[in-house]
mmCIF file with all atom_site columns, C-alpha atoms and ligand atoms in Angstrom:
data_model
loop_
_atom_site.group_PDB
_atom_site.id
_atom_site.type_symbol
_atom_site.label_atom_id
_atom_site.label_alt_id
_atom_site.label_comp_id
_atom_site.label_asym_id
_atom_site.label_entity_id
_atom_site.label_seq_id
_atom_site.pdbx_PDB_ins_code
_atom_site.Cartn_x
_atom_site.Cartn_y
_atom_site.Cartn_z
_atom_site.occupancy
_atom_site.B_iso_or_equiv
_atom_site.pdbx_formal_charge
_atom_site.auth_seq_id
_atom_site.auth_comp_id
_atom_site.auth_asym_id
_atom_site.auth_atom_id
_atom_site.pdbx_PDB_model_num
ATOM   1   C CA  . MET A 1 1   ? 101.444 111.185 75.258  1.00 0.00 ? 28  MET A CA  1
ATOM   2   C CA  . GLU A 1 2   ? 103.405 111.184 78.483  1.00 0.00 ? 29  GLU A CA  1
ATOM   3   C CA  . LEU A 1 3   ? 103.642 107.564 79.746  1.00 0.00 ? 30  LEU A CA  1
ATOM   4   C CA  . PHE A 1 4   ? 101.971 107.999 83.154  1.00 0.00 ? 31  PHE A CA  1
ATOM   5   C CA  . ASP A 1 5   ? 99.188  110.073 81.591  1.00 0.00 ? 32  ASP A CA  1
ATOM   6   C CA  . LEU A 1 6   ? 98.607  107.272 79.087  1.00 0.00 ? 33  LEU A CA  1
ATOM   7   C CA  . LEU A 1 7   ? 98.638  104.605 81.819  1.00 0.00 ? 34  LEU A CA  1
ATOM   8   C CA  . ARG A 1 8   ? 95.970  106.524 83.777  1.00 0.00 ? 35  ARG A CA  1
ATOM   9   C CA  . LYS A 1 9   ? 93.755  107.232 80.771  1.00 0.00 ? 36  LYS A CA  1
ATOM   10  C CA  . ARG A 1 10  ? 93.824  103.846 79.022  1.00 0.00 ? 37  ARG A CA  1
ATOM   11  C CA  . ARG A 1 11  ? 90.575  102.003 79.679  1.00 0.00 ? 38  ARG A CA  1
ATOM   12  C CA  . SER A 1 12  ? 88.997  98.916  78.154  1.00 0.00 ? 39  SER A CA  1
ATOM   13  C CA  . ILE A 1 13  ? 86.576  100.030 75.447  1.00 0.00 ? 40  ILE A CA  1
ATOM   14  C CA  . ARG A 1 14  ? 84.143  97.486  74.031  1.00 0.00 ? 41  ARG A CA  1
ATOM   15  C CA  . ARG A 1 15  ? 81.964  99.624  71.729  1.00 0.00 ? 42  ARG A CA  1
ATOM   16  C CA  . PHE A 1 16  ? 83.477  101.115 68.577  1.00 0.00 ? 43  PHE A CA  1
ATOM   17  C CA  . GLN A 1 17  ? 82.660  103.516 65.764  1.00 0.00 ? 44  GLN A CA  1
ATOM   18  C CA  . LYS A 1 18  ? 82.295  102.050 62.259  1.00 0.00 ? 45  LYS A CA  1
ATOM   19  C CA  . LYS A 1 19  ? 85.346  104.033 61.065  1.00 0.00 ? 46  LYS A CA  1
ATOM   20  C CA  . PRO A 1 20  ? 88.117  101.665 59.930  1.00 0.00 ? 47  PRO A CA  1
ATOM   21  C CA  . VAL A 1 21  ? 91.616  101.773 61.428  1.00 0.00 ? 48  VAL A CA  1
ATOM   22  C CA  . PRO A 1 22  ? 94.014  103.113 58.748  1.00 0.00 ? 49  PRO A CA  1
ATOM   23  C CA  . ARG A 1 23  ? 96.612  100.629 57.562  1.00 0.00 ? 50  ARG A CA  1
ATOM   24  C CA  . GLU A 1 24  ? 99.532  102.780 58.776  1.00 0.00 ? 51  GLU A CA  1
ATOM   25  C CA  . LEU A 1 25  ? 98.129  102.701 62.313  1.00 0.00 ? 52  LEU A CA  1
ATOM   26  C CA  . VAL A 1 26  ? 97.681  98.919  62.137  1.00 0.00 ? 53  VAL A CA  1
ATOM   27  C CA  . GLU A 1 27  ? 101.360 98.692  61.263  1.00 0.00 ? 54  GLU A CA  1
ATOM   28  C CA  . ARG A 1 28  ? 102.299 100.975 64.198  1.00 0.00 ? 55  ARG A CA  1
ATOM   29  C CA  . LEU A 1 29  ? 100.417 98.583  66.509  1.00 0.00 ? 56  LEU A CA  1
ATOM   30  C CA  . LEU A 1 30  ? 102.377 95.668  65.098  1.00 0.00 ? 57  LEU A CA  1
ATOM   31  C CA  . GLU A 1 31  ? 105.636 97.602  65.494  1.00 0.00 ? 58  GLU A CA  1
ATOM   32  C CA  . ALA A 1 32  ? 104.754 98.125  69.169  1.00 0.00 ? 59  ALA A CA  1
ATOM   33  C CA  . ALA A 1 33  ? 104.218 94.380  69.539  1.00 0.00 ? 60  ALA A CA  1
ATOM   34  C CA  . PHE A 1 34  ? 107.523 93.594  67.841  1.00 0.00 ? 61  PHE A CA  1
ATOM   35  C CA  . LEU A 1 35  ? 109.298 95.951  70.264  1.00 0.00 ? 62  LEU A CA  1
ATOM   36  C CA  . SER A 1 36  ? 108.333 93.723  73.209  1.00 0.00 ? 63  SER A CA  1
ATOM   37  C CA  . PRO A 1 37  ? 110.922 92.008  75.331  1.00 0.00 ? 64  PRO A CA  1
ATOM   38  C CA  . SER A 1 38  ? 110.820 88.197  75.314  1.00 0.00 ? 65  SER A CA  1
ATOM   39  C CA  . SER A 1 39  ? 112.588 85.422  77.172  1.00 0.00 ? 66  SER A CA  1
ATOM   40  C CA  . PHE A 1 40  ? 115.975 84.672  75.554  1.00 0.00 ? 67  PHE A CA  1
ATOM   41  C CA  . ASN A 1 41  ? 114.754 87.033  72.824  1.00 0.00 ? 68  ASN A CA  1
ATOM   42  C CA  . ARG A 1 42  ? 113.009 84.010  71.271  1.00 0.00 ? 69  ARG A CA  1
ATOM   43  C CA  . ARG A 1 43  ? 110.090 86.112  69.993  1.00 0.00 ? 70  ARG A CA  1
ATOM   44  C CA  . PRO A 1 44  ? 107.698 83.138  69.692  1.00 0.00 ? 71  PRO A CA  1
ATOM   45  C CA  . TRP A 1 45  ? 104.701 85.240  68.678  1.00 0.00 ? 72  TRP A CA  1
ATOM   46  C CA  . HIS A 1 46  ? 102.609 85.404  65.509  1.00 0.00 ? 73  HIS A CA  1
ATOM   47  C CA  . PHE A 1 47  ? 99.925  88.066  65.097  1.00 0.00 ? 74  PHE A CA  1
ATOM   48  C CA  . ILE A 1 48  ? 96.819  87.688  62.929  1.00 0.00 ? 75  ILE A CA  1
ATOM   49  C CA  . VAL A 1 49  ? 95.271  90.957  61.797  1.00 0.00 ? 76  VAL A CA  1
ATOM   50  C CA  . VAL A 1 50  ? 91.539  90.509  61.269  1.00 0.00 ? 77  VAL A CA  1
ATOM   51  C CA  . ASP A 1 51  ? 89.474  93.208  59.559  1.00 0.00 ? 78  ASP A CA  1
ATOM   52  C CA  . ASP A 1 52  ? 87.035  90.961  57.695  1.00 0.00 ? 79  ASP A CA  1
ATOM   53  C CA  . ARG A 1 53  ? 83.588  91.772  59.117  1.00 0.00 ? 80  ARG A CA  1
ATOM   54  C CA  . GLU A 1 54  ? 82.293  88.187  58.946  1.00 0.00 ? 81  GLU A CA  1
ATOM   55  C CA  . LYS A 1 55  ? 85.382  86.877  60.734  1.00 0.00 ? 82  LYS A CA  1
ATOM   56  C CA  . LEU A 1 56  ? 85.109  89.602  63.383  1.00 0.00 ? 83  LEU A CA  1
ATOM   57  C CA  . LYS A 1 57  ? 81.489  88.580  63.937  1.00 0.00 ? 84  LYS A CA  1
ATOM   58  C CA  . ALA A 1 58  ? 82.514  84.949  64.266  1.00 0.00 ? 85  ALA A CA  1
ATOM   59  C CA  . LEU A 1 59  ? 85.324  85.887  66.697  1.00 0.00 ? 86  LEU A CA  1
ATOM   60  C CA  . SER A 1 60  ? 82.762  87.794  68.800  1.00 0.00 ? 87  SER A CA  1
ATOM   61  C CA  . LYS A 1 61  ? 81.159  84.390  69.459  1.00 0.00 ? 88  LYS A CA  1
ATOM   62  C CA  . ALA A 1 62  ? 84.407  82.779  70.650  1.00 0.00 ? 89  ALA A CA  1
ATOM   63  C CA  . LYS A 1 63  ? 83.230  82.942  74.274  1.00 0.00 ? 90  LYS A CA  1
ATOM   64  C CA  . LEU A 1 64  ? 81.313  85.053  76.764  1.00 0.00 ? 91  LEU A CA  1
ATOM   65  C CA  . GLY A 1 65  ? 83.008  88.446  77.013  1.00 0.00 ? 92  GLY A CA  1
ATOM   66  C CA  . ALA A 1 66  ? 83.995  88.582  73.338  1.00 0.00 ? 93  ALA A CA  1
ATOM   67  C CA  . SER A 1 67  ? 80.831  90.252  72.019  1.00 0.00 ? 94  SER A CA  1
ATOM   68  C CA  . GLY A 1 68  ? 82.522  93.663  71.696  1.00 0.00 ? 95  GLY A CA  1
ATOM   69  C CA  . LEU A 1 69  ? 84.420  92.257  68.720  1.00 0.00 ? 96  LEU A CA  1
ATOM   70  C CA  . ALA A 1 70  ? 81.183  92.411  66.710  1.00 0.00 ? 97  ALA A CA  1
ATOM   71  C CA  . THR A 1 71  ? 81.470  96.227  66.502  1.00 0.00 ? 98  THR A CA  1
ATOM   72  C CA  . ALA A 1 72  ? 85.279  96.401  66.344  1.00 0.00 ? 99  ALA A CA  1
ATOM   73  C CA  . PRO A 1 73  ? 86.723  97.263  62.905  1.00 0.00 ? 100 PRO A CA  1
ATOM   74  C CA  . LEU A 1 74  ? 89.940  95.449  63.797  1.00 0.00 ? 101 LEU A CA  1
ATOM   75  C CA  . ALA A 1 75  ? 91.178  92.591  65.942  1.00 0.00 ? 102 ALA A CA  1
ATOM   76  C CA  . ILE A 1 76  ? 94.714  91.403  66.469  1.00 0.00 ? 103 ILE A CA  1
ATOM   77  C CA  . VAL A 1 77  ? 94.839  87.755  67.478  1.00 0.00 ? 104 VAL A CA  1
ATOM   78  C CA  . VAL A 1 78  ? 97.915  87.124  69.589  1.00 0.00 ? 105 VAL A CA  1
ATOM   79  C CA  . THR A 1 79  ? 99.341  83.636  69.178  1.00 0.00 ? 106 THR A CA  1
ATOM   80  C CA  . ALA A 1 80  ? 102.695 82.044  69.991  1.00 0.00 ? 107 ALA A CA  1
ATOM   81  C CA  . ASP A 1 81  ? 104.594 78.903  69.026  1.00 0.00 ? 108 ASP A CA  1
ATOM   82  C CA  . GLU A 1 82  ? 104.756 76.952  72.283  1.00 0.00 ? 109 GLU A CA  1
ATOM   83  C CA  . SER A 1 83  ? 107.548 74.751  70.899  1.00 0.00 ? 110 SER A CA  1
ATOM   84  C CA  . ARG A 1 84  ? 109.789 77.833  70.757  1.00 0.00 ? 111 ARG A CA  1
ATOM   85  C CA  . SER A 1 85  ? 109.378 79.022  74.329  1.00 0.00 ? 112 SER A CA  1
ATOM   86  C CA  . ASP A 1 86  ? 108.230 77.533  77.638  1.00 0.00 ? 113 ASP A CA  1
ATOM   87  C CA  . VAL A 1 87  ? 107.204 81.043  78.693  1.00 0.00 ? 114 VAL A CA  1
ATOM   88  C CA  . TRP A 1 88  ? 105.230 81.927  75.584  1.00 0.00 ? 115 TRP A CA  1
ATOM   89  C CA  . VAL A 1 89  ? 102.344 83.127  77.786  1.00 0.00 ? 116 VAL A CA  1
ATOM   90  C CA  . GLU A 1 90  ? 104.500 85.856  79.316  1.00 0.00 ? 117 GLU A CA  1
ATOM   91  C CA  . ASP A 1 91  ? 106.052 86.812  75.967  1.00 0.00 ? 118 ASP A CA  1
ATOM   92  C CA  . ALA A 1 92  ? 102.692 87.012  74.211  1.00 0.00 ? 119 ALA A CA  1
ATOM   93  C CA  . SER A 1 93  ? 101.074 88.877  77.123  1.00 0.00 ? 120 SER A CA  1
ATOM   94  C CA  . ILE A 1 94  ? 103.670 91.620  77.014  1.00 0.00 ? 121 ILE A CA  1
ATOM   95  C CA  . ALA A 1 95  ? 103.197 91.961  73.246  1.00 0.00 ? 122 ALA A CA  1
ATOM   96  C CA  . ALA A 1 96  ? 99.423  92.171  73.716  1.00 0.00 ? 123 ALA A CA  1
ATOM   97  C CA  . GLU A 1 97  ? 99.774  94.916  76.307  1.00 0.00 ? 124 GLU A CA  1
ATOM   98  C CA  . HIS A 1 98  ? 102.197 96.811  74.055  1.00 0.00 ? 125 HIS A CA  1
ATOM   99  C CA  . ILE A 1 99  ? 99.447  96.761  71.402  1.00 0.00 ? 126 ILE A CA  1
ATOM   100 C CA  . GLN A 1 100 ? 96.911  98.131  73.903  1.00 0.00 ? 127 GLN A CA  1
ATOM   101 C CA  . LEU A 1 101 ? 99.188  100.945 75.063  1.00 0.00 ? 128 LEU A CA  1
ATOM   102 C CA  . ALA A 1 102 ? 100.210 101.860 71.512  1.00 0.00 ? 129 ALA A CA  1
ATOM   103 C CA  . ALA A 1 103 ? 96.557  101.882 70.434  1.00 0.00 ? 130 ALA A CA  1
ATOM   104 C CA  . PHE A 1 104 ? 95.708  104.444 73.082  1.00 0.00 ? 131 PHE A CA  1
ATOM   105 C CA  . ASP A 1 105 ? 98.734  106.550 72.187  1.00 0.00 ? 132 ASP A CA  1
ATOM   106 C CA  . LEU A 1 106 ? 97.529  106.586 68.556  1.00 0.00 ? 133 LEU A CA  1
ATOM   107 C CA  . GLY A 1 107 ? 94.032  107.838 69.501  1.00 0.00 ? 134 GLY A CA  1
ATOM   108 C CA  . LEU A 1 108 ? 92.470  104.377 69.299  1.00 0.00 ? 135 LEU A CA  1
ATOM   109 C CA  . SER A 1 109 ? 90.875  102.243 72.010  1.00 0.00 ? 136 SER A CA  1
ATOM   110 C CA  . SER A 1 110 ? 91.073  98.540  72.683  1.00 0.00 ? 137 SER A CA  1
ATOM   111 C CA  . PHE A 1 111 ? 90.066  95.663  74.875  1.00 0.00 ? 138 PHE A CA  1
ATOM   112 C CA  . TRP A 1 112 ? 91.538  92.254  75.667  1.00 0.00 ? 139 TRP A CA  1
ATOM   113 C CA  . VAL A 1 113 ? 89.524  89.101  75.000  1.00 0.00 ? 140 VAL A CA  1
ATOM   114 C CA  . GLN A 1 114 ? 91.031  86.176  76.873  1.00 0.00 ? 141 GLN A CA  1
ATOM   115 C CA  . ILE A 1 115 ? 91.090  82.973  74.805  1.00 0.00 ? 142 ILE A CA  1
ATOM   116 C CA  . ARG A 1 116 ? 93.613  80.674  76.530  1.00 0.00 ? 143 ARG A CA  1
ATOM   117 C CA  . ASN A 1 117 ? 91.928  78.593  79.276  1.00 0.00 ? 144 ASN A CA  1
ATOM   118 C CA  . ARG A 1 118 ? 88.468  79.773  78.250  1.00 0.00 ? 145 ARG A CA  1
ATOM   119 C CA  . ILE A 1 119 ? 85.549  77.718  76.921  1.00 0.00 ? 146 ILE A CA  1
ATOM   120 C CA  . HIS A 1 120 ? 83.634  78.355  73.670  1.00 0.00 ? 147 HIS A CA  1
ATOM   121 C CA  . ASP A 1 121 ? 80.607  76.168  74.382  1.00 0.00 ? 148 ASP A CA  1
ATOM   122 C CA  . GLU A 1 122 ? 79.793  72.616  75.403  1.00 0.00 ? 149 GLU A CA  1
ATOM   123 C CA  . GLY A 1 123 ? 83.280  72.191  76.792  1.00 0.00 ? 150 GLY A CA  1
ATOM   124 C CA  . LYS A 1 124 ? 85.020  73.125  73.517  1.00 0.00 ? 151 LYS A CA  1
ATOM   125 C CA  . PRO A 1 125 ? 88.084  75.274  74.240  1.00 0.00 ? 152 PRO A CA  1
ATOM   126 C CA  . ALA A 1 126 ? 87.832  78.813  72.857  1.00 0.00 ? 153 ALA A CA  1
ATOM   127 C CA  . GLU A 1 127 ? 91.352  78.268  71.507  1.00 0.00 ? 154 GLU A CA  1
ATOM   128 C CA  . ASP A 1 128 ? 90.140  75.431  69.260  1.00 0.00 ? 155 ASP A CA  1
ATOM   129 C CA  . TYR A 1 129 ? 87.252  77.571  68.007  1.00 0.00 ? 156 TYR A CA  1
ATOM   130 C CA  . VAL A 1 130 ? 89.596  80.459  67.069  1.00 0.00 ? 157 VAL A CA  1
ATOM   131 C CA  . ARG A 1 131 ? 92.198  78.064  65.640  1.00 0.00 ? 158 ARG A CA  1
ATOM   132 C CA  . GLY A 1 132 ? 89.583  76.487  63.376  1.00 0.00 ? 159 GLY A CA  1
ATOM   133 C CA  . LEU A 1 133 ? 88.189  79.828  62.261  1.00 0.00 ? 160 LEU A CA  1
ATOM   134 C CA  . LEU A 1 134 ? 91.559  81.306  61.278  1.00 0.00 ? 161 LEU A CA  1
ATOM   135 C CA  . GLY A 1 135 ? 93.501  78.188  60.240  1.00 0.00 ? 162 GLY A CA  1
ATOM   136 C CA  . ILE A 1 136 ? 96.073  78.475  63.040  1.00 0.00 ? 163 ILE A CA  1
ATOM   137 C CA  . PRO A 1 137 ? 98.530  75.519  63.164  1.00 0.00 ? 164 PRO A CA  1
ATOM   138 C CA  . SER A 1 138 ? 98.325  73.260  66.222  1.00 0.00 ? 165 SER A CA  1
ATOM   139 C CA  . ASN A 1 139 ? 101.760 74.246  67.616  1.00 0.00 ? 166 ASN A CA  1
ATOM   140 C CA  . TYR A 1 140 ? 100.562 77.846  67.874  1.00 0.00 ? 167 TYR A CA  1
ATOM   141 C CA  . ARG A 1 141 ? 98.683  78.657  71.072  1.00 0.00 ? 168 ARG A CA  1
ATOM   142 C CA  . VAL A 1 142 ? 96.080  81.419  71.102  1.00 0.00 ? 169 VAL A CA  1
ATOM   143 C CA  . LEU A 1 143 ? 96.525  83.726  74.074  1.00 0.00 ? 170 LEU A CA  1
ATOM   144 C CA  . CYS A 1 144 ? 94.030  86.502  73.410  1.00 0.00 ? 171 CYS A CA  1
ATOM   145 C CA  . ILE A 1 145 ? 92.393  88.787  70.895  1.00 0.00 ? 172 ILE A CA  1
ATOM   146 C CA  . ILE A 1 146 ? 92.863  92.544  71.129  1.00 0.00 ? 173 ILE A CA  1
ATOM   147 C CA  . GLY A 1 147 ? 89.814  94.360  69.746  1.00 0.00 ? 174 GLY A CA  1
ATOM   148 C CA  . VAL A 1 148 ? 90.758  97.799  68.401  1.00 0.00 ? 175 VAL A CA  1
ATOM   149 C CA  . GLY A 1 149 ? 88.934  100.806 66.987  1.00 0.00 ? 176 GLY A CA  1
ATOM   150 C CA  . TYR A 1 150 ? 87.793  104.371 67.521  1.00 0.00 ? 177 TYR A CA  1
ATOM   151 C CA  . PRO A 1 151 ? 85.764  104.487 70.756  1.00 0.00 ? 178 PRO A CA  1
ATOM   152 C CA  . ALA A 1 152 ? 81.963  104.776 70.798  1.00 0.00 ? 179 ALA A CA  1
ATOM   153 C CA  . GLU A 1 153 ? 81.910  105.013 74.604  1.00 0.00 ? 180 GLU A CA  1
ATOM   154 C CA  . LYS A 1 154 ? 83.776  107.138 77.134  1.00 0.00 ? 181 LYS A CA  1
ATOM   155 C CA  . LYS A 1 155 ? 85.327  106.054 80.401  1.00 0.00 ? 182 LYS A CA  1
ATOM   156 C CA  . PRO A 1 156 ? 87.011  108.185 83.042  1.00 0.00 ? 183 PRO A CA  1
ATOM   157 C CA  . PRO A 1 157 ? 90.737  107.807 83.687  1.00 0.00 ? 184 PRO A CA  1
ATOM   158 C CA  . HIS A 1 158 ? 91.801  105.631 86.608  1.00 0.00 ? 185 HIS A CA  1
ATOM   159 C CA  . GLY A 1 159 ? 91.730  107.506 89.915  1.00 0.00 ? 186 GLY A CA  1
ATOM   160 C CA  . ASP A 1 160 ? 94.023  107.130 92.885  1.00 0.00 ? 187 ASP A CA  1
ATOM   161 C CA  . GLU A 1 161 ? 91.903  104.197 94.161  1.00 0.00 ? 188 GLU A CA  1
ATOM   162 C CA  . VAL A 1 162 ? 93.997  101.866 91.981  1.00 0.00 ? 189 VAL A CA  1
ATOM   163 C CA  . PHE A 1 163 ? 97.017  102.538 94.166  1.00 0.00 ? 190 PHE A CA  1
ATOM   164 C CA  . GLU A 1 164 ? 96.605  99.653  96.589  1.00 0.00 ? 191 GLU A CA  1
ATOM   165 C CA  . TRP A 1 165 ? 99.612  100.293 98.784  1.00 0.00 ? 192 TRP A CA  1
ATOM   166 C CA  . GLU A 1 166 ? 98.472  97.548  101.171 1.00 0.00 ? 193 GLU A CA  1
ATOM   167 C CA  . LYS A 1 167 ? 99.397  95.107  98.397  1.00 0.00 ? 194 LYS A CA  1
ATOM   168 C CA  . VAL A 1 168 ? 103.036 96.153  98.658  1.00 0.00 ? 195 VAL A CA  1
ATOM   169 C CA  . SER A 1 169 ? 105.463 94.650  101.162 1.00 0.00 ? 196 SER A CA  1
ATOM   170 C CA  . HIS A 1 170 ? 108.888 95.886  102.125 1.00 0.00 ? 197 HIS A CA  1
ATOM   171 C CA  . ASN A 1 171 ? 111.693 93.304  102.386 1.00 0.00 ? 198 ASN A CA  1
ATOM   172 C CA  . SER A 1 172 ? 109.367 90.462  103.520 1.00 0.00 ? 199 SER A CA  1
ATOM   173 C CA  . PHE A 1 173 ? 105.795 89.601  102.589 1.00 0.00 ? 200 PHE A CA  1
ATOM   174 C CA  . GLY A 1 174 ? 103.370 91.334  104.959 1.00 0.00 ? 201 GLY A CA  1
ATOM   175 C CA  . GLN A 1 175 ? 105.808 94.009  106.107 1.00 0.00 ? 202 GLN A CA  1
ATOM   176 C CA  . PRO A 1 176 ? 104.008 97.206  105.063 1.00 0.00 ? 203 PRO A CA  1
ATOM   177 C CA  . TRP A 1 177 ? 105.504 99.563  102.550 1.00 0.00 ? 204 TRP A CA  1
ATOM   178 C CA  . LYS A 1 178 ? 105.300 102.818 104.494 1.00 0.00 ? 205 LYS A CA  1
ATOM   179 C CA  . LYS A 1 179 ? 104.232 105.916 102.660 1.00 0.00 ? 206 LYS A CA  1
ATOM   180 C CA  . PRO A 1 180 ? 105.529 109.188 104.074 1.00 0.00 ? 207 PRO A CA  1
ATOM   181 C CA  . GLY A 1 181 ? 102.873 110.799 106.319 1.00 0.00 ? 208 GLY A CA  1
ATOM   182 C CA  . ASP A 1 182 ? 100.696 107.642 106.481 1.00 0.00 ? 209 ASP A CA  1
ATOM   183 C CA  . SER A 1 183 ? 99.656  107.447 110.135 1.00 0.00 ? 210 SER A CA  1
ATOM   184 C CA  . SER A 1 184 ? 97.452  104.344 109.588 1.00 0.00 ? 211 SER A CA  1
ATOM   185 C CA  . VAL A 1 185 ? 100.558 102.202 109.088 1.00 0.00 ? 212 VAL A CA  1
ATOM   186 C CA  . GLN A 1 186 ? 102.490 101.373 112.278 1.00 0.00 ? 213 GLN A CA  1
HETATM 187 C C1  . FMN B 2 .   ? 94.304  88.625  81.152  1.00 0.00 ? 22  FMN B C1  1
HETATM 188 C C2  . FMN B 2 .   ? 93.116  89.503  80.870  1.00 0.00 ? 22  FMN B C2  1
HETATM 189 C C3  . FMN B 2 .   ? 91.950  88.926  80.397  1.00 0.00 ? 22  FMN B C3  1
HETATM 190 C C4  . FMN B 2 .   ? 90.847  89.728  80.063  1.00 0.00 ? 22  FMN B C4  1
HETATM 191 N N1  . FMN B 2 .   ? 89.759  89.139  79.486  1.00 0.00 ? 22  FMN B N1  1
HETATM 192 C C5  . FMN B 2 .   ? 88.746  89.918  79.058  1.00 0.00 ? 22  FMN B C5  1
HETATM 193 C C6  . FMN B 2 .   ? 87.685  89.346  78.296  1.00 0.00 ? 22  FMN B C6  1
HETATM 194 O O1  . FMN B 2 .   ? 87.686  88.166  77.965  1.00 0.00 ? 22  FMN B O1  1
HETATM 195 N N2  . FMN B 2 .   ? 86.681  90.162  77.894  1.00 0.00 ? 22  FMN B N2  1
HETATM 196 C C7  . FMN B 2 .   ? 86.681  91.502  78.191  1.00 0.00 ? 22  FMN B C7  1
HETATM 197 O O2  . FMN B 2 .   ? 85.727  92.185  77.803  1.00 0.00 ? 22  FMN B O2  1
HETATM 198 N N3  . FMN B 2 .   ? 87.680  92.082  78.902  1.00 0.00 ? 22  FMN B N3  1
HETATM 199 C C8  . FMN B 2 .   ? 88.720  91.329  79.321  1.00 0.00 ? 22  FMN B C8  1
HETATM 200 N N4  . FMN B 2 .   ? 89.787  91.890  79.973  1.00 0.00 ? 22  FMN B N4  1
HETATM 201 C C9  . FMN B 2 .   ? 89.773  93.339  80.291  1.00 0.00 ? 22  FMN B C9  1
HETATM 202 C C10 . FMN B 2 .   ? 89.535  93.566  81.802  1.00 0.00 ? 22  FMN B C10 1
HETATM 203 O O3  . FMN B 2 .   ? 88.204  93.268  82.121  1.00 0.00 ? 22  FMN B O3  1
HETATM 204 C C11 . FMN B 2 .   ? 89.897  95.021  82.142  1.00 0.00 ? 22  FMN B C11 1
HETATM 205 O O4  . FMN B 2 .   ? 91.242  95.268  81.815  1.00 0.00 ? 22  FMN B O4  1
HETATM 206 C C12 . FMN B 2 .   ? 89.667  95.314  83.617  1.00 0.00 ? 22  FMN B C12 1
HETATM 207 O O5  . FMN B 2 .   ? 88.299  95.247  83.944  1.00 0.00 ? 22  FMN B O5  1
HETATM 208 C C13 . FMN B 2 .   ? 90.206  96.685  84.031  1.00 0.00 ? 22  FMN B C13 1
HETATM 209 O O6  . FMN B 2 .   ? 89.594  97.723  83.269  1.00 0.00 ? 22  FMN B O6  1
HETATM 210 P P1  . FMN B 2 .   ? 90.460  98.739  82.370  1.00 0.00 ? 22  FMN B P1  1
HETATM 211 O O7  . FMN B 2 .   ? 91.119  97.937  81.295  1.00 0.00 ? 22  FMN B O7  1
HETATM 212 O O8  . FMN B 2 .   ? 89.456  99.727  81.841  1.00 0.00 ? 22  FMN B O8  1
HETATM 213 O O9  . FMN B 2 .   ? 91.488  99.383  83.260  1.00 0.00 ? 22  FMN B O9  1
HETATM 214 C C14 . FMN B 2 .   ? 90.897  91.126  80.291  1.00 0.00 ? 22  FMN B C14 1
HETATM 215 C C15 . FMN B 2 .   ? 92.083  91.702  80.783  1.00 0.00 ? 22  FMN B C15 1
HETATM 216 C C16 . FMN B 2 .   ? 93.177  90.902  81.033  1.00 0.00 ? 22  FMN B C16 1
HETATM 217 C C17 . FMN B 2 .   ? 94.471  91.556  81.501  1.00 0.00 ? 22  FMN B C17 1
#
């Protein structure tokens, strides 16, 4: 798919068909993640592919806003070794977004479940819950979980309302970026 078409049409999907994601597509998603840029090319990430139904159900209870994982046939847990990079959050975030874009390109849908800085319950970090569930070593931080599958809901592509030109400055903060023919901007 043409890149800008894909960027417009990709939406977060949180309800999925039962149909499993074929193994070759799972590997394409991982290839997309491995193609990410990273600071100093340190590549601190480690991805955990989860397709075990009981584990997916347990992951859906990681925090509020994770329940869509209960119907997802696949989740990719994005972790990174924080001892390898002080900017592991950025590196892992780019990899996660590569997975989301690749999923859409492959006819799949996805959504991001934030784990870092989120609470499971009674003050327990969602990271600790996921770490315990999947046996993740303590030097690996858990950024997010990408739920993936064939969509069971439809969403329209993004419209032009996402283009918030007022959030763009030219040369200094607050100096408007002028669009040709825009009479509302002095
Ligand atoms: C850093 C980040 C954290 C997010 N956390 C969650 C989450 O925990 N649960 C969820 O259902 N969606 C989550 N999302 C998805 C956003 O809600 C979604 O991208 C946003 O509403 C825009 O909708 P769209 O993806 O359809 O364009 C997250 C997205 C990002 C980038």
